[in-house]
Amino acid sequence: MAKMQENWRDVIADRLRERNKNESARFADIIHYNNRLFDTAAKLRQENLDLKIDRKIRDSVNVAGTAGGSGTGFGTDVAAITNAQIQSLEKKVLAQQEELTDLHKRKGEHSQMVITLNQRLSDLQRLLAERERALAEKTALSVALKEELDELKASHVTIKDESLASQLRANTAEDKLRTVQDENTKLLNLLMEYKSRDAEIMNKENDKFVKEKKARIESELERAIRDIPGPSSLGPDLDRFDIDGLPEGVEFKFDAHDGEVNAVRWSPIERIVATGGADRKVKLWDVGKGICEQRGVLVGSNQGINSVEFDTTGSMILAASNDSASRMWSVVDHRLRVS
């Protein structure tokens, strides 16, 4: 850092020297004239001193001539030579004074120019100081930004490493999840197999139970039939039924409903059969004449019928439907009495 500051300070100093050199080259003539002015002024002061000395000599000679008389030829010649020299020197003094005035004038102009240049130099030095201060601030800011950038780079590397580690953990978790899913699938398949086996065992037990129940019912029916009197005591309508044993075939077969038949019930006093089906109807059938003849249709249910039942007198019929509702009809006129 210190080396960097020395370098830019040297560069600025070199640039200032080069600029001063370029600026002073424009005023080289002025400086030369100013030096000549000082030299000429010194020369004129010396000549002025010489003139003063000559004048004193001349005055002393004039005084001596006046005292010795006007007849002396040597004194006249000396006076003439001295007057000529004095006139020449006076002219020379006037010229030198004019030149001195001009040089004083130029000196004033040069002094004003020097003052202006000094002021400009002060302004430039102040601007240079401000720029150096701004440069120092920017240099400090640059250093701070560089340090922050280094920190961000280190943080980026850390975050990148953490991301890779997280990705590895995620891949490991996915592998474990797939393994668990495979094991779960195997367990489900095994469970389905066990359930299938249990269902087969249960079906076998149900079949066995149904067969045993059927055999028991058949046995009970056989015992009950043996205790029932012959057909002559039951009336002429039942002569066609074989009551000496179990039914051996279908007595009636007909289409009672449009769909499934869910309930069947015999009337307690008449040879009437009531059926209920999925078509939401209860139908009455007369089977006393050896054929199934429709006696009536009881309507009013909103869902399929699942159960029917006569009362003890056989005059009313009660039906339950899938909408958890019960309705009662009259068997005689087929009218809905209770809903």
Tab-separated table of C-alpha atoms in Angstrom:
chain	number	residue	atom	x	y	z
A	1	MET	CA	0.000	0.000	0.000
A	2	ALA	CA	2.806	2.465	0.934
A	3	LYS	CA	4.634	1.640	-2.279
A	4	MET	CA	1.496	2.331	-4.285
A	5	GLN	CA	1.122	5.774	-2.621
A	6	GLU	CA	4.783	6.668	-3.318
A	7	ASN	CA	4.364	5.677	-6.961
A	8	TRP	CA	1.313	7.839	-7.595
A	9	ARG	CA	2.915	10.747	-5.671
A	10	ASP	CA	6.035	10.527	-7.874
A	11	VAL	CA	3.848	10.396	-10.973
A	12	ILE	CA	1.941	13.511	-9.872
A	13	ALA	CA	5.206	15.354	-9.034
A	14	ASP	CA	6.649	14.496	-12.463
A	15	ARG	CA	3.482	15.698	-14.160
A	16	LEU	CA	3.600	18.980	-12.193
A	17	ARG	CA	7.255	19.531	-13.151
A	18	GLU	CA	6.429	18.873	-16.792
A	19	ARG	CA	3.472	21.238	-16.633
A	20	ASN	CA	5.569	24.005	-14.975
A	21	LYS	CA	8.196	23.554	-17.643
A	22	ASN	CA	5.602	23.866	-20.397
A	23	GLU	CA	3.989	26.898	-18.718
A	24	SER	CA	7.289	28.699	-18.095
A	25	ALA	CA	8.421	28.133	-21.699
A	26	ARG	CA	5.686	30.539	-22.817
A	27	PHE	CA	7.175	33.321	-20.643
A	28	ALA	CA	10.853	32.729	-21.426
A	29	ASP	CA	11.066	36.026	-23.338
A	30	ILE	CA	9.473	37.900	-20.447
A	31	ILE	CA	11.934	36.432	-18.003
A	32	HIS	CA	14.819	37.268	-20.363
A	33	TYR	CA	13.644	40.864	-20.719
A	34	ASN	CA	13.233	41.109	-16.964
A	35	ASN	CA	16.833	39.982	-16.466
A	36	ARG	CA	18.024	42.453	-19.079
A	37	LEU	CA	16.047	45.140	-17.287
A	38	PHE	CA	17.864	44.458	-14.044
A	39	ASP	CA	21.227	44.386	-15.861
A	40	THR	CA	20.480	47.647	-17.678
A	41	ALA	CA	19.320	49.296	-14.459
A	42	ALA	CA	22.569	48.304	-12.774
A	43	LYS	CA	24.558	49.588	-15.747
A	44	LEU	CA	22.647	52.873	-15.721
A	45	ARG	CA	23.249	53.306	-12.034
A	46	GLN	CA	26.948	52.836	-12.676
A	47	GLU	CA	26.931	55.322	-15.570
A	48	ASN	CA	24.933	57.766	-13.479
A	49	LEU	CA	27.575	57.479	-10.809
A	50	ASP	CA	30.272	58.109	-13.410
A	51	LEU	CA	28.397	61.139	-14.688
A	52	LYS	CA	28.141	62.521	-11.224
A	53	ILE	CA	31.878	62.074	-10.810
A	54	ASP	CA	32.520	63.779	-14.189
A	55	ARG	CA	30.231	66.632	-13.265
A	56	LYS	CA	32.104	67.174	-10.018
A	57	ILE	CA	35.364	67.134	-11.939
A	58	ARG	CA	33.954	69.618	-14.458
A	59	ASP	CA	32.685	71.867	-11.708
A	60	SER	CA	36.077	71.732	-10.064
A	61	VAL	CA	37.759	72.542	-13.418
A	62	ASN	CA	35.383	75.455	-14.048
A	63	VAL	CA	36.110	76.811	-10.645
A	64	ALA	CA	39.842	76.529	-11.295
A	65	GLY	CA	39.541	78.209	-14.727
A	66	THR	CA	37.599	81.060	-13.332
A	67	ALA	CA	40.199	81.560	-10.679
A	68	GLY	CA	43.163	81.435	-13.157
A	69	GLY	CA	41.757	83.826	-15.765
A	70	SER	CA	40.142	83.485	-19.148
A	71	GLY	CA	43.374	83.803	-21.086
A	72	THR	CA	44.463	80.330	-20.407
A	73	GLY	CA	44.019	78.226	-23.564
A	74	PHE	CA	44.261	74.885	-21.854
A	75	GLY	CA	41.279	75.662	-19.628
A	76	THR	CA	39.143	76.631	-22.656
A	77	ASP	CA	39.886	73.430	-24.485
A	78	VAL	CA	39.129	71.343	-21.446
A	79	ALA	CA	35.826	73.137	-20.926
A	80	ALA	CA	34.825	72.568	-24.563
A	81	ILE	CA	35.652	68.869	-24.347
A	82	THR	CA	33.802	68.559	-21.055
A	83	ASN	CA	30.648	70.277	-22.430
A	84	ALA	CA	30.581	67.943	-25.440
A	85	GLN	CA	30.950	64.947	-23.182
A	86	ILE	CA	28.236	66.268	-20.887
A	87	GLN	CA	25.791	66.744	-23.759
A	88	SER	CA	26.558	63.280	-25.084
A	89	LEU	CA	26.113	61.832	-21.664
A	90	GLU	CA	22.872	63.721	-21.120
A	91	LYS	CA	21.460	62.349	-24.335
A	92	LYS	CA	22.596	58.935	-23.318
A	93	VAL	CA	21.017	59.408	-19.897
A	94	LEU	CA	17.702	60.477	-21.508
A	95	ALA	CA	17.729	57.405	-23.725
A	96	GLN	CA	18.584	55.214	-20.782
A	97	GLN	CA	15.812	56.817	-18.735
A	98	GLU	CA	13.293	56.172	-21.509
A	99	GLU	CA	14.498	52.591	-21.738
A	100	LEU	CA	14.380	52.368	-17.948
A	101	THR	CA	10.776	53.647	-17.985
A	102	ASP	CA	9.871	51.093	-20.586
A	103	LEU	CA	11.566	48.395	-18.552
A	104	HIS	CA	9.715	49.537	-15.396
A	105	LYS	CA	6.494	49.352	-17.347
A	106	ARG	CA	7.334	45.848	-18.515
A	107	LYS	CA	8.376	44.994	-15.000
A	108	GLY	CA	4.950	46.034	-13.717
A	109	GLU	CA	3.262	43.960	-16.397
A	110	HIS	CA	5.515	41.012	-15.602
A	111	SER	CA	4.890	41.422	-11.883
A	112	GLN	CA	1.135	41.370	-12.495
A	113	MET	CA	1.584	38.310	-14.685
A	114	VAL	CA	3.688	36.666	-11.979
A	115	ILE	CA	0.972	37.433	-9.412
A	116	THR	CA	-1.655	35.939	-11.725
A	117	LEU	CA	0.502	32.888	-12.285
A	118	ASN	CA	1.110	32.521	-8.553
A	119	GLN	CA	-2.618	32.734	-7.906
A	120	ARG	CA	-3.259	30.196	-10.613
A	121	LEU	CA	-0.533	28.010	-9.120
A	122	SER	CA	-2.219	28.290	-5.709
A	123	ASP	CA	-5.549	27.315	-7.231
A	124	LEU	CA	-3.938	24.378	-8.972
A	125	GLN	CA	-2.197	23.332	-5.769
A	126	ARG	CA	-5.512	23.524	-3.877
A	127	LEU	CA	-7.213	21.525	-6.635
A	128	LEU	CA	-4.348	19.032	-6.503
A	129	ALA	CA	-4.782	18.713	-2.722
A	130	GLU	CA	-8.516	18.130	-3.137
A	131	ARG	CA	-7.898	15.555	-5.816
A	132	GLU	CA	-5.269	13.866	-3.648
A	133	ARG	CA	-7.770	13.754	-0.795
A	134	ALA	CA	-10.476	12.366	-3.116
A	135	LEU	CA	-7.958	9.881	-4.493
A	136	ALA	CA	-7.050	8.797	-0.968
A	137	GLU	CA	-10.733	8.340	-0.113
A	138	LYS	CA	-11.322	6.364	-3.300
A	139	THR	CA	-8.213	4.304	-2.605
A	140	ALA	CA	-9.501	3.515	0.891
A	141	LEU	CA	-12.914	2.698	-0.558
A	142	SER	CA	-11.268	0.492	-3.173
A	143	VAL	CA	-9.345	-1.345	-0.451
A	144	ALA	CA	-12.554	-1.798	1.576
A	145	LEU	CA	-14.419	-3.035	-1.497
A	146	LYS	CA	-11.590	-5.418	-2.292
A	147	GLU	CA	-11.700	-6.803	1.243
A	148	GLU	CA	-15.489	-7.145	0.996
A	149	LEU	CA	-15.081	-8.867	-2.368
A	150	ASP	CA	-12.619	-11.303	-0.821
A	151	GLU	CA	-15.103	-11.997	1.974
A	152	LEU	CA	-17.879	-12.527	-0.563
A	153	LYS	CA	-15.683	-14.889	-2.537
A	154	ALA	CA	-14.947	-16.852	0.632
A	155	SER	CA	-18.674	-16.888	1.468
A	156	HIS	CA	-19.450	-18.019	-2.083
A	157	VAL	CA	-16.997	-20.880	-1.767
A	158	THR	CA	-18.509	-21.839	1.599
A	159	ILE	CA	-22.057	-21.682	0.216
A	160	LYS	CA	-20.987	-23.705	-2.817
A	161	ASP	CA	-19.491	-26.361	-0.570
A	162	GLU	CA	-22.638	-26.392	1.568
A	163	SER	CA	-24.749	-26.678	-1.592
A	164	LEU	CA	-22.714	-29.653	-2.762
A	165	ALA	CA	-23.037	-31.227	0.670
A	166	SER	CA	-26.801	-30.590	0.633
A	167	GLN	CA	-27.030	-32.100	-2.836
A	168	LEU	CA	-25.165	-35.163	-1.636
A	169	ARG	CA	-27.474	-35.437	1.376
A	170	ALA	CA	-30.498	-35.037	-0.908
A	171	ASN	CA	-29.208	-37.760	-3.233
A	172	THR	CA	-28.613	-40.011	-0.235
A	173	ALA	CA	-32.116	-39.262	1.052
A	174	GLU	CA	-33.590	-39.999	-2.387
A	175	ASP	CA	-31.755	-43.307	-2.483
A	176	LYS	CA	-33.060	-44.124	0.982
A	177	LEU	CA	-36.554	-43.074	-0.080
A	178	ARG	CA	-36.419	-45.313	-3.133
A	179	THR	CA	-35.188	-48.165	-0.944
A	180	VAL	CA	-38.004	-47.576	1.536
A	181	GLN	CA	-40.522	-47.366	-1.308
A	182	ASP	CA	-39.243	-50.642	-2.739
A	183	GLU	CA	-39.476	-52.236	0.695
A	184	ASN	CA	-42.951	-50.743	1.136
A	185	THR	CA	-44.002	-52.186	-2.232
A	186	LYS	CA	-42.676	-55.568	-1.241
A	187	LEU	CA	-44.496	-55.346	2.101
A	188	LEU	CA	-47.709	-54.315	0.335
A	189	ASN	CA	-47.389	-57.205	-2.079
A	190	LEU	CA	-46.735	-59.541	0.843
A	191	LEU	CA	-49.720	-58.056	2.711
A	192	MET	CA	-51.946	-58.499	-0.350
A	193	GLU	CA	-50.756	-62.065	-0.629
A	194	TYR	CA	-51.547	-62.670	3.043
A	195	LYS	CA	-54.938	-61.014	2.643
A	196	SER	CA	-55.618	-63.136	-0.418
A	197	ARG	CA	-54.742	-66.222	1.576
A	198	ASP	CA	-56.916	-65.051	4.470
A	199	ALA	CA	-59.751	-64.388	2.008
A	200	GLU	CA	-59.390	-67.866	0.549
A	201	ILE	CA	-59.394	-69.351	4.040
A	202	MET	CA	-62.412	-67.235	4.990
A	203	ASN	CA	-64.224	-68.201	1.785
A	204	LYS	CA	-63.555	-71.825	2.494
A	205	GLU	CA	-64.834	-71.391	6.043
A	206	ASN	CA	-67.890	-69.503	4.743
A	207	ASP	CA	-68.566	-72.204	2.173
A	208	LYS	CA	-68.227	-74.807	4.873
A	209	PHE	CA	-70.510	-72.818	7.173
A	210	VAL	CA	-73.074	-72.314	4.375
A	211	LYS	CA	-73.007	-75.992	3.506
A	212	GLU	CA	-73.425	-76.938	7.150
A	213	LYS	CA	-76.230	-74.378	7.551
A	214	LYS	CA	-77.906	-75.596	4.381
A	215	ALA	CA	-77.625	-79.200	5.522
A	216	ARG	CA	-79.052	-78.219	8.900
A	217	ILE	CA	-81.938	-76.325	7.294
A	218	GLU	CA	-82.620	-79.195	4.944
A	219	SER	CA	-82.638	-81.543	7.893
A	220	GLU	CA	-85.009	-79.261	9.804
A	221	LEU	CA	-87.233	-78.913	6.734
A	222	GLU	CA	-87.367	-82.668	6.317
A	223	ARG	CA	-88.351	-83.070	9.949
A	224	ALA	CA	-90.949	-80.288	9.606
A	225	ILE	CA	-92.404	-81.754	6.424
A	226	ARG	CA	-92.768	-85.149	7.982
A	227	ASP	CA	-94.888	-83.572	10.727
A	228	ILE	CA	-97.218	-81.754	8.233
A	229	PRO	CA	-100.535	-83.557	7.224
A	230	GLY	CA	-101.196	-84.538	3.606
A	231	PRO	CA	-102.238	-82.207	0.800
A	232	SER	CA	-105.990	-82.890	1.218
A	233	SER	CA	-106.048	-81.059	4.513
A	234	LEU	CA	-104.470	-77.907	3.018
A	235	GLY	CA	-107.086	-77.268	0.393
A	236	PRO	CA	-107.352	-77.689	-3.376
A	237	ASP	CA	-104.969	-74.770	-4.150
A	238	LEU	CA	-101.941	-76.556	-2.746
A	239	ASP	CA	-102.340	-79.896	-4.487
A	240	ARG	CA	-99.637	-78.981	-6.933
A	241	PHE	CA	-97.003	-78.543	-4.145
A	242	ASP	CA	-95.000	-81.606	-3.131
A	243	ILE	CA	-94.983	-81.205	0.624
A	244	ASP	CA	-93.757	-84.677	1.327
A	245	GLY	CA	-90.177	-83.483	0.786
A	246	LEU	CA	-88.015	-80.565	-0.323
A	247	PRO	CA	-88.916	-78.522	-3.444
A	248	GLU	CA	-87.363	-80.095	-6.465
A	249	GLY	CA	-87.821	-77.257	-9.010
A	250	VAL	CA	-88.944	-73.681	-9.691
A	251	GLU	CA	-92.691	-73.156	-9.337
A	252	PHE	CA	-92.884	-69.556	-10.648
A	253	LYS	CA	-90.370	-67.479	-12.602
A	254	PHE	CA	-91.181	-63.961	-13.803
A	255	ASP	CA	-89.631	-60.482	-14.243
A	256	ALA	CA	-90.882	-58.491	-11.304
A	257	HIS	CA	-88.896	-55.231	-11.615
A	258	ASP	CA	-86.694	-53.208	-13.946
A	259	GLY	CA	-83.455	-54.092	-12.243
A	260	GLU	CA	-82.638	-55.895	-9.049
A	261	VAL	CA	-85.250	-57.432	-6.745
A	262	ASN	CA	-84.256	-56.611	-3.163
A	263	ALA	CA	-87.176	-57.896	-1.080
A	264	VAL	CA	-89.984	-60.557	-1.252
A	265	ARG	CA	-92.773	-61.161	1.309
A	266	TRP	CA	-95.869	-63.453	1.447
A	267	SER	CA	-99.195	-62.066	2.611
A	268	PRO	CA	-100.362	-63.752	5.868
A	269	ILE	CA	-103.984	-64.198	4.700
A	270	GLU	CA	-104.006	-64.346	0.931
A	271	ARG	CA	-101.975	-65.955	-1.835
A	272	ILE	CA	-100.320	-62.589	-2.560
A	273	VAL	CA	-96.612	-61.918	-2.858
A	274	ALA	CA	-95.102	-58.426	-2.427
A	275	THR	CA	-91.785	-57.588	-4.096
A	276	GLY	CA	-89.542	-54.502	-3.822
A	277	GLY	CA	-86.845	-53.547	-6.277
A	278	ALA	CA	-84.268	-51.018	-7.351
A	279	ASP	CA	-86.855	-49.275	-9.562
A	280	ARG	CA	-88.342	-47.649	-6.373
A	281	LYS	CA	-91.589	-49.630	-6.677
A	282	VAL	CA	-93.441	-52.162	-4.561
A	283	LYS	CA	-95.483	-54.653	-6.612
A	284	LEU	CA	-98.212	-57.070	-5.519
A	285	TRP	CA	-98.557	-60.457	-7.286
A	286	ASP	CA	-101.432	-62.967	-7.115
A	287	VAL	CA	-100.092	-66.537	-7.242
A	288	GLY	CA	-103.242	-68.365	-6.089
A	289	LYS	CA	-104.353	-69.339	-9.620
A	290	GLY	CA	-101.179	-71.163	-10.611
A	291	ILE	CA	-99.815	-68.162	-12.504
A	292	CYS	CA	-98.216	-64.848	-11.382
A	293	GLU	CA	-100.660	-62.066	-12.055
A	294	GLN	CA	-99.826	-58.473	-11.123
A	295	ARG	CA	-102.282	-57.182	-8.556
A	296	GLY	CA	-100.981	-53.599	-8.158
A	297	VAL	CA	-98.012	-51.211	-8.101
A	298	LEU	CA	-97.261	-49.082	-5.041
A	299	VAL	CA	-95.268	-45.913	-5.837
A	300	GLY	CA	-93.967	-42.932	-3.863
A	301	SER	CA	-90.486	-44.007	-2.815
A	302	ASN	CA	-87.474	-41.826	-3.710
A	303	GLN	CA	-84.888	-44.608	-3.647
A	304	GLY	CA	-84.707	-48.335	-4.282
A	305	ILE	CA	-86.748	-50.598	-1.995
A	306	ASN	CA	-84.698	-52.901	0.227
A	307	SER	CA	-87.352	-54.382	2.562
A	308	VAL	CA	-91.149	-55.049	2.583
A	309	GLU	CA	-93.476	-56.357	5.317
A	310	PHE	CA	-97.261	-56.990	5.698
A	311	ASP	CA	-99.157	-56.268	8.881
A	312	THR	CA	-100.926	-59.126	10.709
A	313	THR	CA	-104.234	-58.432	8.927
A	314	GLY	CA	-102.698	-58.332	5.469
A	315	SER	CA	-104.391	-55.006	4.698
A	316	MET	CA	-101.320	-52.748	5.008
A	317	ILE	CA	-97.805	-53.125	3.658
A	318	LEU	CA	-94.680	-51.368	4.946
A	319	ALA	CA	-91.585	-50.750	2.776
A	320	ALA	CA	-88.125	-49.314	3.615
A	321	SER	CA	-85.939	-47.645	0.974
A	322	ASN	CA	-82.276	-46.702	0.590
A	323	ASP	CA	-82.948	-43.072	1.530
A	324	SER	CA	-83.522	-44.219	5.153
A	325	ALA	CA	-87.294	-43.661	4.813
A	326	SER	CA	-90.254	-45.982	5.477
A	327	ARG	CA	-93.632	-45.775	3.741
A	328	MET	CA	-96.977	-47.567	4.267
A	329	TRP	CA	-99.614	-48.385	1.619
A	330	SER	CA	-103.067	-49.857	1.680
A	331	VAL	CA	-103.270	-53.245	-0.052
A	332	VAL	CA	-106.885	-52.751	-1.119
A	333	ASP	CA	-106.727	-49.379	-2.893
A	334	HIS	CA	-102.877	-49.108	-3.275
A	335	ARG	CA	-102.853	-45.662	-1.749
A	336	LEU	CA	-99.897	-44.245	0.197
A	337	ARG	CA	-100.965	-43.813	3.810
A	338	VAL	CA	-97.800	-42.898	5.721
A	339	SER	CA	-94.539	-41.547	4.333
